[in-house]
Short mmCIF file of C-alpha atoms and ligand atoms in Angstrom, two decimals:
data_model
loop_
_atom_site.label_atom_id
_atom_site.label_comp_id
_atom_site.label_asym_id
_atom_site.label_seq_id
_atom_site.Cartn_x
_atom_site.Cartn_y
_atom_site.Cartn_z
CA UNK E 18 -11.91 10.70 -12.77
CA UNK E 19 -8.99 10.43 -14.46
CA UNK E 20 -5.33 12.18 -12.51
CA UNK E 21 -3.11 13.29 -14.77
CA UNK E 22 0.36 14.21 -13.01
CA UNK E 23 2.35 17.23 -14.24
CA UNK E 24 5.90 16.69 -14.00
CA UNK E 25 7.74 18.94 -16.07
CA UNK E 26 10.56 19.41 -14.89
CA UNK E 27 10.24 22.74 -17.00
CA UNK E 28 7.83 25.54 -16.49
CA UNK E 29 7.05 25.06 -20.04
CA UNK E 30 6.92 21.15 -20.33
CA UNK E 31 4.22 21.58 -17.48
CA UNK E 32 2.24 23.84 -20.25
CA UNK E 33 2.47 21.69 -22.39
CA UNK E 34 1.21 19.16 -20.80
CA UNK E 35 -1.60 20.00 -19.10
CA UNK E 36 -2.84 21.62 -22.67
CA UNK E 37 -2.07 18.37 -25.05
CA UNK E 38 -3.25 15.91 -22.09
CA UNK E 39 -6.62 18.02 -20.56
CA UNK E 40 -9.13 16.79 -23.56
CA UNK E 41 -8.41 12.96 -21.51
CA UNK E 42 -8.24 14.59 -18.13
CA UNK E 43 -10.63 15.19 -15.16
CA UNK E 44 -7.91 16.70 -12.58
CA UNK E 45 -4.78 17.82 -12.57
CA UNK E 46 -2.16 16.95 -10.37
CA UNK E 47 0.33 19.47 -10.02
CA UNK E 48 4.04 17.68 -9.17
CA UNK E 49 5.60 20.28 -6.84
CA UNK E 50 8.42 18.41 -5.94
CA UNK E 51 8.99 17.88 -9.46
CA UNK E 52 8.87 20.91 -11.97
CA UNK E 53 11.58 22.92 -11.49
CA UNK E 54 11.01 26.98 -10.50
CA UNK E 55 7.37 26.27 -10.50
CA UNK E 56 5.69 29.96 -9.37
CA UNK E 57 2.79 28.16 -8.14
CA UNK E 58 -0.18 31.16 -9.23
CA UNK E 59 1.13 29.98 -12.64
CA UNK E 60 1.02 26.42 -12.50
CA UNK E 61 -2.62 27.11 -10.97
CA UNK E 62 -3.76 29.21 -13.14
CA UNK E 63 -2.56 27.33 -16.43
CA UNK E 64 -5.73 24.80 -15.84
CA UNK E 65 -9.56 25.51 -15.31
CA UNK E 66 -9.83 21.76 -14.25
CA UNK E 67 -9.40 21.12 -10.41
CA UNK E 68 -5.67 20.38 -9.26
CA UNK E 69 -3.97 18.39 -6.80
CA UNK E 70 -0.87 19.85 -5.15
CA UNK E 71 1.84 17.07 -3.83
CA UNK E 72 5.75 17.70 -2.88
CA UNK E 73 6.93 14.35 -2.67
CA UNK E 74 9.69 14.03 -0.30
CA UNK E 75 12.35 11.69 -1.51
CA UNK E 76 11.26 9.09 0.89
CA UNK E 77 8.06 8.32 -0.68
CA UNK E 78 9.28 8.17 -4.46
CA UNK E 79 9.12 11.95 -4.55
CA UNK E 80 12.01 14.34 -5.53
CA UNK E 81 11.50 17.17 -2.80
CA UNK E 82 14.63 17.79 -0.99
CA UNK E 83 13.65 20.67 1.24
CA UNK E 84 12.88 20.42 4.75
CA UNK E 85 9.48 19.64 6.26
CA UNK E 86 8.50 22.93 7.46
CA UNK E 87 9.19 24.54 3.31
CA UNK E 88 7.13 21.46 2.35
CA UNK E 89 4.48 22.45 4.27
CA UNK E 90 4.57 26.39 3.53
CA UNK E 91 4.56 25.37 0.10
CA UNK E 92 1.15 22.92 0.24
CA UNK E 93 -0.89 25.91 2.37
CA UNK E 94 0.34 28.37 0.07
CA UNK E 95 -0.89 25.68 -3.06
CA UNK E 96 -4.41 25.49 -0.83
CA UNK E 97 -4.46 29.68 -0.55
CA UNK E 98 -3.75 29.82 -4.37
CA UNK E 99 -7.05 28.04 -5.19
CA UNK E 100 -5.80 24.24 -5.94
CA UNK E 101 -8.91 22.09 -4.73
CA UNK E 102 -6.47 19.46 -2.70
CA UNK E 103 -3.54 18.83 -1.47
CA UNK E 104 -1.59 15.96 -1.31
CA UNK E 105 -0.44 14.47 2.40
CA UNK E 106 2.14 11.41 2.52
CA UNK E 107 0.95 9.19 5.28
CA UNK E 108 3.64 9.67 7.94
CA UNK E 109 3.29 13.12 7.26
CA UNK E 110 3.10 14.80 11.86
CA UNK E 111 -0.47 14.05 12.65
CA UNK E 112 -0.92 17.19 14.01
CA UNK E 113 0.08 18.88 10.65
CA UNK E 114 -2.39 16.47 8.66
CA UNK E 115 -5.21 17.32 11.21
CA UNK E 116 -4.30 21.37 10.73
CA UNK E 117 -4.58 20.60 7.15
CA UNK E 118 -8.26 19.27 7.64
CA UNK E 119 -9.40 21.46 10.05
CA UNK E 120 -8.27 23.98 7.01
CA UNK E 121 -11.20 24.62 4.33
CA UNK E 122 -9.38 25.59 2.15
CA UNK E 123 -8.52 22.60 0.33
CA UNK E 124 -9.40 19.18 0.66
CA UNK E 125 -6.85 16.30 1.75
CA UNK E 126 -5.53 13.08 -0.11
CA UNK E 127 -3.95 11.32 2.25
CA UNK E 128 -1.35 8.73 0.73
CA UNK E 129 0.38 5.58 2.17
CA UNK E 130 3.57 4.40 -0.51
CA UNK E 131 4.79 1.25 0.35
CA UNK E 132 8.15 0.30 -1.79
CA UNK E 133 9.79 -3.10 -1.83
CA UNK E 134 7.94 -6.48 -1.37
CA UNK E 135 6.17 -5.76 1.89
CA UNK E 136 2.52 -5.18 1.38
CA UNK E 137 0.56 -3.24 4.94
CA UNK E 138 -2.05 -5.41 5.99
CA UNK E 139 -4.78 -3.63 4.46
CA UNK E 140 -7.80 -3.46 7.25
CA UNK E 141 -5.40 -2.02 9.74
CA UNK E 142 -3.88 0.75 7.37
CA UNK E 143 -7.00 1.90 6.37
CA UNK E 144 -8.36 2.22 9.30
CA UNK E 145 -5.32 4.51 10.42
CA UNK E 146 -5.65 6.43 7.69
CA UNK E 147 -9.68 6.91 8.37
CA UNK E 148 -9.25 7.77 11.96
CA UNK E 149 -7.44 11.03 10.05
CA UNK E 150 -10.62 12.44 8.83
CA UNK E 151 -9.19 12.98 5.12
CA UNK E 152 -11.16 13.95 2.28
CA UNK E 153 -9.12 10.97 -0.18
CA UNK E 154 -6.87 8.26 1.18
CA UNK E 155 -4.84 7.31 -1.42
CA UNK E 156 -2.80 3.84 -1.68
CA UNK E 157 -0.34 2.93 -3.43
CA UNK E 158 2.40 0.06 -3.09
CA UNK E 159 4.93 -1.65 -5.30
CA UNK E 160 4.18 -5.14 -6.84
CA UNK E 161 5.95 -7.60 -9.18
CA UNK E 162 3.28 -9.63 -9.88
CA UNK E 163 -0.85 -9.43 -10.77
CA UNK E 164 -1.64 -11.26 -8.33
CA UNK E 165 -1.24 -8.48 -5.87
CA UNK E 166 -3.54 -6.37 -6.92
CA UNK E 167 -5.92 -7.90 -4.38
CA UNK E 168 -4.43 -5.68 -2.14
CA UNK E 169 -6.00 -2.47 -3.63
CA UNK E 170 -9.40 -4.41 -4.33
CA UNK E 171 -9.28 -4.90 -0.78
CA UNK E 172 -8.65 -1.19 -0.44
CA UNK E 173 -11.02 -0.11 -2.28
CA UNK E 174 -13.89 -2.77 -0.85
CA UNK E 175 -13.53 -1.35 2.34
CA UNK E 176 -13.80 2.11 1.44
CA UNK E 177 -17.31 1.44 -0.40
CA UNK E 178 -18.83 -0.37 3.01
CA UNK E 179 -17.52 2.82 4.54
CA UNK E 180 -18.46 5.32 2.03
CA UNK E 181 -15.33 6.49 1.78
CA UNK E 182 -13.57 8.19 -1.04
CA UNK E 183 -10.31 6.08 -1.69
CA UNK E 184 -7.71 5.53 -4.61
CA UNK E 185 -5.78 2.40 -4.97
CA UNK E 186 -2.58 2.13 -7.47
CA UNK E 187 -0.68 -1.65 -7.59
CA UNK E 188 2.52 0.79 -8.84
CA UNK E 189 4.46 -1.18 -11.72
CA UNK E 190 3.87 -2.86 -14.91
CA UNK E 191 2.57 -5.95 -13.07
CA UNK E 192 -0.26 -3.21 -11.92
CA UNK E 193 -1.24 -1.66 -14.61
CA UNK E 194 -4.47 -3.29 -14.31
CA UNK E 195 -5.26 -1.91 -10.93
CA UNK E 196 -5.09 1.31 -12.53
CA UNK E 197 -7.23 0.32 -15.87
CA UNK E 198 -10.16 -1.34 -13.94
CA UNK E 199 -10.19 1.52 -11.21
CA UNK E 200 -14.13 2.32 -11.19
CA UNK E 201 -15.04 -1.62 -11.76
CA UNK E 202 -13.32 -1.85 -8.03
CA UNK E 203 -15.06 1.40 -6.90
CA UNK E 204 -12.47 3.99 -6.93
CA UNK E 205 -13.09 7.23 -6.51
CA UNK E 206 -10.41 8.52 -9.80
CA UNK E 207 -7.00 7.24 -10.87
CA UNK E 208 -3.95 8.51 -12.02
CA UNK E 209 -2.29 9.30 -15.85
CA UNK E 210 0.76 10.20 -17.03
CA UNK E 211 0.29 13.02 -19.10
CA UNK E 212 2.31 11.29 -21.87
CA UNK E 213 4.12 7.94 -22.44
CA UNK E 214 8.02 9.06 -21.11
CA UNK E 215 6.33 11.56 -18.22
CA UNK E 216 4.93 8.76 -15.81
CA UNK E 217 5.21 10.29 -12.09
CA UNK E 218 4.97 6.59 -11.57
CA UNK E 219 6.29 3.68 -11.85
CA UNK E 220 3.82 1.82 -14.11
CA UNK E 221 1.64 4.72 -15.10
CA UNK E 222 0.43 4.83 -18.42
CA UNK E 223 -0.86 7.67 -20.58
CA UNK E 224 -4.31 9.45 -19.96
CA UNK E 225 -5.27 9.32 -23.26
CA UNK E 226 -4.31 5.35 -23.63
CA UNK E 227 -6.61 4.96 -20.65
CA UNK E 228 -9.01 7.33 -22.01
CA UNK E 229 -9.20 5.95 -25.57
CA UNK E 230 -7.90 2.18 -25.20
CA UNK E 231 -9.48 1.54 -22.15
CA UNK E 232 -12.27 3.02 -22.31
CA UNK E 233 -11.83 3.34 -18.20
CA UNK E 234 -13.86 5.86 -16.92
CA UNK E 235 -17.20 3.74 -18.68
CA UNK E 236 -16.40 0.97 -17.06
CA UNK E 237 -19.19 0.41 -14.05
CA UNK E 238 -18.73 -2.66 -11.70
CA UNK E 239 -20.97 -4.91 -13.92
CA UNK E 240 -18.04 -4.67 -16.96
CA UNK E 241 -16.51 -7.93 -17.96
CA UNK E 242 -12.75 -8.21 -17.40
CA UNK E 243 -10.93 -10.43 -19.63
CA UNK E 244 -6.76 -9.85 -20.49
CA UNK E 245 -4.05 -11.92 -20.82
CA UNK E 246 -1.59 -13.98 -18.73
CA UNK E 247 1.57 -14.66 -19.05
CA UNK E 248 5.32 -13.31 -18.63
CA UNK E 249 6.73 -11.65 -19.97
CA UNK E 250 3.86 -10.54 -21.75
CA UNK E 251 5.29 -7.03 -23.21
CA UNK E 252 5.00 -8.28 -26.69
CA UNK E 253 1.01 -9.29 -26.06
CA UNK E 254 -0.44 -7.03 -28.67
CA UNK E 255 -3.84 -8.59 -27.51
CA UNK E 256 -4.99 -5.06 -25.74
CA UNK E 257 -4.82 -2.90 -28.72
CA UNK E 258 -7.20 -5.74 -30.85
CA UNK E 259 -10.17 -7.01 -28.48
CA UNK E 260 -10.47 -3.38 -26.96
CA UNK E 261 -11.17 -1.28 -30.23
CA UNK E 262 -13.50 -5.21 -30.65
CA UNK E 263 -15.34 -4.76 -27.55
CA UNK E 264 -16.06 -0.71 -27.98
CA UNK E 265 -17.26 -1.74 -32.06
CA UNK E 266 -19.69 -4.41 -30.98
CA UNK E 267 -20.28 -1.78 -27.84
CA UNK E 268 -19.64 -4.65 -25.53
CA UNK E 269 -19.23 -3.80 -21.69
CA UNK E 270 -15.64 -4.87 -21.33
CA UNK E 271 -12.01 -4.67 -21.13
CA UNK E 272 -8.66 -6.18 -21.97
CA UNK E 273 -6.28 -5.87 -19.66
CA UNK E 274 -2.26 -7.59 -19.01
CA UNK E 275 -1.41 -9.35 -16.52
CA UNK E 276 1.89 -9.43 -15.87
CA UNK E 277 1.86 -13.36 -13.53
CA UNK E 278 4.70 -15.50 -11.77
CA UNK E 279 2.85 -16.46 -8.99
CA UNK E 280 -0.04 -19.12 -11.02
CA UNK E 281 -1.99 -20.04 -7.85
CA UNK E 282 -1.80 -16.62 -6.68
CA UNK E 283 -3.21 -15.78 -9.23
CA UNK E 284 -6.25 -17.93 -9.53
CA UNK E 285 -7.24 -18.26 -6.39
CA UNK E 286 -7.53 -14.15 -6.02
CA UNK E 287 -7.49 -12.51 -9.32
CA UNK E 288 -9.11 -14.74 -11.78
CA UNK E 289 -12.43 -14.66 -10.10
CA UNK E 290 -12.45 -11.84 -11.33
CA UNK E 291 -12.46 -12.24 -14.25
CA UNK E 292 -14.65 -13.48 -17.59
CA UNK E 293 -12.14 -15.08 -19.13
CA UNK E 294 -8.67 -14.72 -20.15
CA UNK E 295 -5.70 -15.43 -22.68
CA UNK E 296 -3.08 -17.65 -21.34
CA UNK E 297 0.51 -17.41 -22.98
CA UNK E 298 4.58 -18.53 -22.26
CA UNK E 299 5.06 -20.02 -19.36
CA UNK E 300 1.74 -20.86 -18.15
CA UNK E 301 -0.46 -22.64 -21.16
CA UNK E 302 0.70 -26.24 -19.24
CA UNK E 303 0.39 -25.20 -15.88
CA UNK E 304 -3.52 -23.13 -15.71
CA UNK E 305 -4.78 -26.27 -16.54
CA UNK E 306 -4.79 -27.92 -13.05
CA UNK E 307 -6.71 -24.77 -12.09
CA UNK E 308 -9.72 -25.15 -14.49
CA UNK E 309 -13.25 -26.97 -14.01
CA UNK E 310 -13.27 -28.59 -17.63
CA UNK E 311 -10.32 -28.38 -20.56
CA UNK E 312 -11.13 -29.45 -23.65
CA UNK E 313 -10.57 -32.58 -26.02
CA UNK E 314 -8.17 -29.91 -27.98
CA UNK E 315 -6.17 -28.87 -25.43
CA UNK E 316 -5.69 -32.05 -23.60
CA UNK E 317 -4.12 -33.48 -26.70
CA UNK E 318 -2.17 -30.56 -27.72
CA UNK E 319 -1.15 -30.32 -23.15
CA UNK E 320 -1.86 -26.63 -23.73
CA UNK E 321 -4.42 -24.09 -23.11
CA UNK E 322 -4.19 -20.13 -25.15
CA UNK E 323 -8.04 -19.83 -23.86
CA UNK E 324 -9.75 -19.99 -20.71
CA UNK E 325 -13.81 -19.15 -20.24
CA UNK E 326 -16.08 -18.69 -17.53
CA UNK E 327 -19.20 -20.50 -18.47
CA UNK E 328 -22.57 -20.60 -15.14
CA UNK E 329 -19.62 -20.09 -12.71
CA UNK E 330 -17.12 -23.19 -14.20
CA UNK E 331 -13.82 -22.13 -16.01
CA UNK E 332 -13.46 -23.83 -19.28
CA UNK E 333 -9.50 -23.93 -21.17
CA UNK E 334 -9.00 -24.71 -24.87
CA UNK E 335 -6.94 -24.52 -27.51
CA UNK E 336 -7.35 -21.66 -30.55
CA UNK E 337 -3.71 -21.90 -31.86
CA UNK E 338 -3.89 -25.45 -33.07
CA UNK E 339 -7.30 -24.24 -35.76
CA UNK E 340 -5.56 -20.53 -35.85
CA UNK E 341 -2.59 -21.99 -37.63
CA UNK E 342 -4.24 -24.46 -40.14
CA UNK E 343 -7.27 -22.41 -40.97
CA UNK E 344 -3.97 -19.70 -41.94
CA UNK E 345 -2.55 -22.51 -43.98
CA UNK E 346 -5.42 -23.74 -45.66
CA UNK E 347 -6.89 -20.62 -46.91
CA UNK E 348 -3.80 -21.32 -48.77
CA UNK E 349 -3.75 -25.31 -49.19
CA UNK E 350 -5.48 -27.88 -47.63
CA UNK E 351 -3.51 -30.03 -45.85
CA UNK E 352 -5.26 -33.12 -45.76
CA UNK E 353 -3.09 -35.78 -47.28
CA UNK E 354 -0.04 -33.56 -48.01
CA UNK E 355 3.33 -34.12 -46.86
CA UNK E 356 4.03 -31.31 -44.06
CA UNK E 357 6.84 -30.63 -41.93
CA UNK E 358 6.81 -29.31 -38.44
CA UNK E 359 10.31 -27.61 -36.86
CA UNK E 360 10.12 -26.89 -33.42
CA UNK E 361 9.06 -29.04 -30.21
CA UNK E 362 7.30 -26.29 -28.44
CA UNK E 363 3.96 -24.88 -27.69
CA UNK E 364 2.89 -23.88 -31.18
CA UNK E 365 4.77 -27.35 -32.35
CA UNK E 366 2.39 -29.57 -30.87
CA UNK E 367 -0.68 -27.47 -31.19
CA UNK E 368 0.01 -27.66 -35.58
CA UNK E 369 1.11 -31.04 -35.63
CA UNK E 370 -1.59 -32.39 -33.71
CA UNK E 371 -4.19 -30.32 -35.55
CA UNK E 372 -2.64 -30.66 -38.95
CA UNK E 373 -2.76 -34.32 -38.67
CA UNK E 374 -6.49 -33.79 -37.12
CA UNK E 375 -6.94 -32.45 -39.77
CA UNK E 376 -5.64 -35.33 -42.18
CA UNK E 377 -2.55 -34.16 -43.08
CA UNK E 378 1.34 -36.29 -43.13
CA UNK E 379 3.23 -34.50 -40.70
CA UNK E 380 6.89 -35.56 -39.94
CA UNK E 381 8.94 -33.57 -37.37
CA UNK E 382 12.59 -31.98 -36.71
CA UNK E 383 13.71 -30.05 -33.79
CA UNK E 384 17.11 -28.67 -32.46
CA UNK E 385 17.10 -30.21 -30.16
CA UNK E 386 16.87 -34.02 -31.19
CA UNK E 387 15.53 -35.95 -28.17
CA UNK E 388 12.52 -33.34 -27.63
CA UNK E 389 11.72 -33.56 -31.42
CA UNK E 390 11.37 -37.45 -30.86
CA UNK E 391 9.52 -37.16 -27.66
CA UNK E 392 6.68 -34.94 -29.75
CA UNK E 393 6.67 -37.08 -32.76
CA UNK E 394 6.05 -40.08 -30.27
CA UNK E 395 3.39 -38.46 -28.00
CA UNK E 396 1.66 -37.66 -31.43
CA UNK E 397 1.73 -40.82 -33.28
CA UNK E 398 4.19 -38.67 -35.69
CA UNK E 399 7.34 -39.35 -37.69
CA UNK E 400 10.69 -37.82 -36.52
CA UNK E 401 13.02 -36.81 -38.88
CA UNK E 402 16.84 -35.91 -37.80
CA UNK E 403 17.41 -32.05 -38.74
CA UNK E 404 20.34 -33.37 -40.81
CA UNK E 405 18.43 -35.80 -42.96
CA UNK E 406 15.85 -32.70 -43.65
CA UNK E 407 17.06 -31.96 -47.23
CA UNK E 408 16.89 -35.46 -48.73
CA UNK E 409 13.22 -35.57 -47.59
CA UNK E 410 10.13 -33.96 -49.87
CA UNK E 411 7.28 -32.30 -48.07
CA UNK E 412 4.79 -29.87 -50.11
CA UNK E 413 4.32 -27.67 -46.96
CA UNK E 414 6.79 -26.72 -44.38
CA UNK E 415 5.78 -25.26 -41.00
CA UNK E 416 8.48 -23.10 -38.81
CA UNK E 417 7.50 -23.56 -34.77
CA UNK E 418 10.64 -22.33 -33.54
CA UNK E 419 10.86 -18.59 -32.64
CA UNK E 420 14.13 -18.31 -35.21
CA UNK E 421 13.53 -15.34 -36.98
CA UNK E 422 11.36 -13.32 -34.61
CA UNK E 423 12.15 -9.84 -33.46
CA UNK E 424 15.51 -8.59 -32.81
CA UNK E 425 16.80 -11.97 -34.10
CA UNK E 426 15.32 -10.85 -38.48
CA UNK E 427 18.56 -11.85 -40.71
CA UNK E 428 18.56 -15.62 -39.03
CA UNK E 429 15.98 -18.35 -40.58
CA UNK E 430 15.55 -22.12 -38.87
CA UNK E 431 15.77 -24.19 -41.96
CA UNK E 432 18.25 -24.04 -45.40
CA UNK E 433 16.47 -22.44 -48.46
CA UNK E 434 17.11 -25.43 -50.68
CA UNK E 435 14.18 -27.07 -48.41
CA UNK E 436 11.73 -24.55 -49.71
CA UNK E 437 11.76 -24.63 -53.10
CA UNK E 438 8.42 -24.45 -54.68
CA UNK E 439 6.98 -25.65 -50.92
CA UNK E 440 4.01 -24.15 -49.46
CA UNK E 441 5.89 -22.60 -46.35
CA UNK E 442 4.44 -21.66 -43.13
CA UNK E 443 5.88 -19.46 -39.86
CA UNK E 444 4.35 -18.88 -36.37
CA UNK E 445 6.78 -16.25 -35.82
CA UNK E 446 4.66 -13.31 -36.67
CA UNK E 447 7.29 -10.45 -35.29
CA UNK E 448 8.01 -9.34 -38.23
CA UNK E 449 4.99 -10.74 -40.30
CA UNK E 450 7.46 -11.19 -42.95
CA UNK E 451 10.04 -13.44 -41.88
CA UNK E 452 13.83 -14.47 -42.96
CA UNK E 453 12.14 -17.49 -43.65
CA UNK E 454 9.49 -16.30 -45.66
CA UNK E 455 11.07 -14.01 -47.93
CA UNK E 456 14.00 -17.38 -48.69
CA UNK E 457 10.96 -19.27 -50.00
CA UNK E 458 8.63 -16.37 -52.16
CA UNK E 459 12.63 -16.30 -54.12
CA UNK E 460 12.99 -19.75 -54.42
CA UNK E 461 9.20 -20.17 -56.17
CA UNK E 462 7.00 -20.87 -53.00
CA UNK E 463 4.24 -19.63 -51.43
CA UNK E 464 4.07 -18.82 -48.17
CA UNK E 465 1.83 -17.94 -44.91
CA UNK E 466 2.91 -15.22 -42.68
CA UNK E 467 2.74 -15.89 -38.59
CA UNK E 468 0.24 -12.86 -38.28
CA UNK E 469 -2.58 -15.01 -40.02
CA UNK E 470 -2.16 -17.31 -37.15
CA UNK E 471 -2.47 -15.02 -34.71
CA UNK E 472 -5.76 -13.14 -35.95
CA UNK E 473 -7.21 -16.30 -36.53
CA UNK E 474 -6.25 -17.38 -32.83
CA UNK E 475 -7.31 -13.86 -31.71
CA UNK E 476 -10.89 -13.89 -33.89
CA UNK E 477 -11.46 -17.11 -31.83
CA UNK E 478 -11.25 -15.80 -28.32
CA UNK E 479 -13.03 -13.03 -29.30
CA UNK E 480 -15.88 -15.50 -30.03
CA UNK E 481 -15.52 -17.01 -27.40
CA UNK E 482 -15.21 -13.73 -24.88
CA UNK E 483 -18.39 -12.10 -27.06
CA UNK E 484 -19.81 -14.80 -28.22
CA UNK E 485 -20.61 -12.83 -31.74
CA UNK E 486 -17.83 -14.08 -34.67
CA UNK E 487 -15.44 -10.96 -34.91
CA UNK E 488 -14.90 -8.80 -38.52
CA UNK E 489 -10.85 -10.46 -39.59
CA UNK E 490 -11.11 -7.26 -41.40
CA UNK E 491 -11.79 -4.99 -38.86
CA UNK E 492 -8.79 -6.85 -37.04
CA UNK E 493 -6.23 -6.78 -39.13
CA UNK E 494 -6.24 -3.24 -39.94
CA UNK E 495 -6.54 -2.40 -36.25
CA UNK E 496 -3.09 -4.86 -36.28
CA UNK E 497 -1.77 -2.67 -39.16
CA UNK E 498 -1.76 0.54 -36.99
CA UNK E 499 -0.61 -1.14 -33.93
P1 NAP G 12 8.54 -22.66 -26.82
O1 NAP G 12 7.48 -23.73 -26.71
O2 NAP G 12 10.02 -22.01 -26.48
O3 NAP G 12 9.53 -23.92 -28.02
C1 NAP G 12 10.15 -23.01 -28.70
C2 NAP G 12 10.73 -23.86 -30.48
O4 NAP G 12 11.61 -23.34 -30.46
C3 NAP G 12 11.66 -25.24 -29.46
O5 NAP G 12 11.35 -25.97 -30.76
C4 NAP G 12 13.08 -24.66 -29.93
O6 NAP G 12 14.29 -25.94 -29.93
C5 NAP G 12 12.89 -23.82 -30.50
N1 NAP G 12 14.05 -22.79 -31.17
C6 NAP G 12 14.44 -22.04 -30.15
N2 NAP G 12 16.32 -21.23 -30.40
C7 NAP G 12 16.24 -21.66 -31.77
C8 NAP G 12 17.33 -21.70 -31.84
N3 NAP G 12 18.29 -21.04 -31.77
N4 NAP G 12 17.80 -22.52 -33.29
C9 NAP G 12 16.75 -23.79 -33.87
N5 NAP G 12 15.33 -24.26 -32.50
C10 NAP G 12 15.39 -23.00 -31.60
O7 NAP G 12 7.89 -21.35 -27.92
P2 NAP G 12 6.42 -21.90 -28.79
O8 NAP G 12 5.34 -21.04 -27.77
O9 NAP G 12 5.96 -23.14 -29.07
O10 NAP G 12 6.57 -20.34 -30.09
C11 NAP G 12 7.26 -20.61 -30.86
C12 NAP G 12 7.59 -19.68 -31.70
O11 NAP G 12 6.26 -19.48 -32.28
C13 NAP G 12 7.67 -18.26 -31.50
O12 NAP G 12 8.52 -17.15 -32.38
C14 NAP G 12 6.13 -17.71 -30.86
O13 NAP G 12 6.05 -15.77 -31.26
C15 NAP G 12 5.41 -18.35 -32.46
N6 NAP G 12 3.77 -18.17 -31.91
C16 NAP G 12 3.32 -17.48 -33.10
C17 NAP G 12 1.62 -17.69 -32.10
C18 NAP G 12 0.81 -16.59 -33.13
O14 NAP G 12 0.37 -16.76 -32.93
N7 NAP G 12 1.50 -17.05 -34.61
C19 NAP G 12 1.23 -18.74 -31.55
C20 NAP G 12 1.78 -19.57 -30.58
C21 NAP G 12 3.28 -19.17 -31.00
P3 NAP G 12 14.32 -26.16 -28.60
O15 NAP G 12 13.73 -27.76 -28.12
O16 NAP G 12 15.92 -27.48 -29.17
O17 NAP G 12 14.61 -25.58 -27.77
#
């Protein structure tokens, strides 16, 4: 079930949230601590769906500023007026919890909130909450790393063995996947925002996204989980691409974002739950030590951007290299062409390696000469100091630096004179048409956007994840709507 938290803060705002999120919601939670001057009867009659009445205290992350007895009276009134559930904090006086549990007007959701880095030990917390006799046990705790969703999984596993209805949520952006995957992990329900910007708790996502993008209510224990790991990953478009591809292909799979700082903890506790994942900055190199096998290309490049599980083993590969060169070769074969790669990071390394493999005569240049020289040496290529670039003749020019990326869209890494009548490829894909590409076009050159590379590498990933070649035209259409 998807529960939408109605937060107001005005009565009319609350009614509007009920109206707009109704198609995506199974149950409404009215946050009586957040909706100003709410006449309860009016609120409760705004929907025919079951309702949870919640009046959260400040020290539990809510906004209720009255006394404890006023709060209890509000919840009692909500139960009498027809709320199916009342939400009580675990810290509420034991006698009051017992009174609500005995009272048959409404069922009790017992909530335990934990803020800060200290996460309680799950088995003993569960036992304490279970002893109250509440109908639903809800554990919500703050996380800053996706590795910590493991506590939610553990809570739900204990509840499942105990045949107890339970909700477990890792709050914050790093815990987003725990909200999406609740059914996979056996949760009774998940909480969602009525709309973006109306979140009742950190990391809440909208009910529409849960239902439409992630298909959350259709997920089962058998659903395969994929995702992207990195830090930061806010800019990643993977969820908007892979999820619609799964839906179109009728594939029982979901793709989530996993912001990861602690790679070791993630690989130990969460990776075993995944069938595959994309890897982005800063883990492309570090992830290799946790894999059972890394293919030749990824090993030579020294970076893995895709991991898949086959027969229990984790395999790493790199789709950036082929993605970039396939994009360039749609316009011009690189064999025997002189090609400049400007940059010496992960993208430069992948592109230079694959260009050489396909027969190009590759030169490396970079802002920091020492780093550029080292890359050239490692891949057996020549290095050109950026001061001497204008004296060289290249047929293909590749930007593999982040210069020109949003928000610095008016910057170009290379002078216009160098681009004259060249084929210019920019790895930067946000924006799709960079200053470098605009300059190249106006200098009579041909251009290839980083979006082509992005789509190619994502298509290769999708094929590795699903075993089926995705339709690139559909991928482009999906991305143009993001
Ligand atoms: P990275 O490993 O951090 O490397 C960054 C590179 O950019 C280094 O060569 C660095 O030079 C250079 N650089 C940064 N700021 C610069 C500046 N102000 N002036 C000149 N050079 C500068 O990053 P990466 O993973 O290789 O990614 C590079 C770009 O490729 C990013 O924009 C990324 O989004 C893009 N990319 C695109 C795709 C795609 O699918 N289209 C895939 C992967 C990456 P120094 O050595 O001097 O610091």
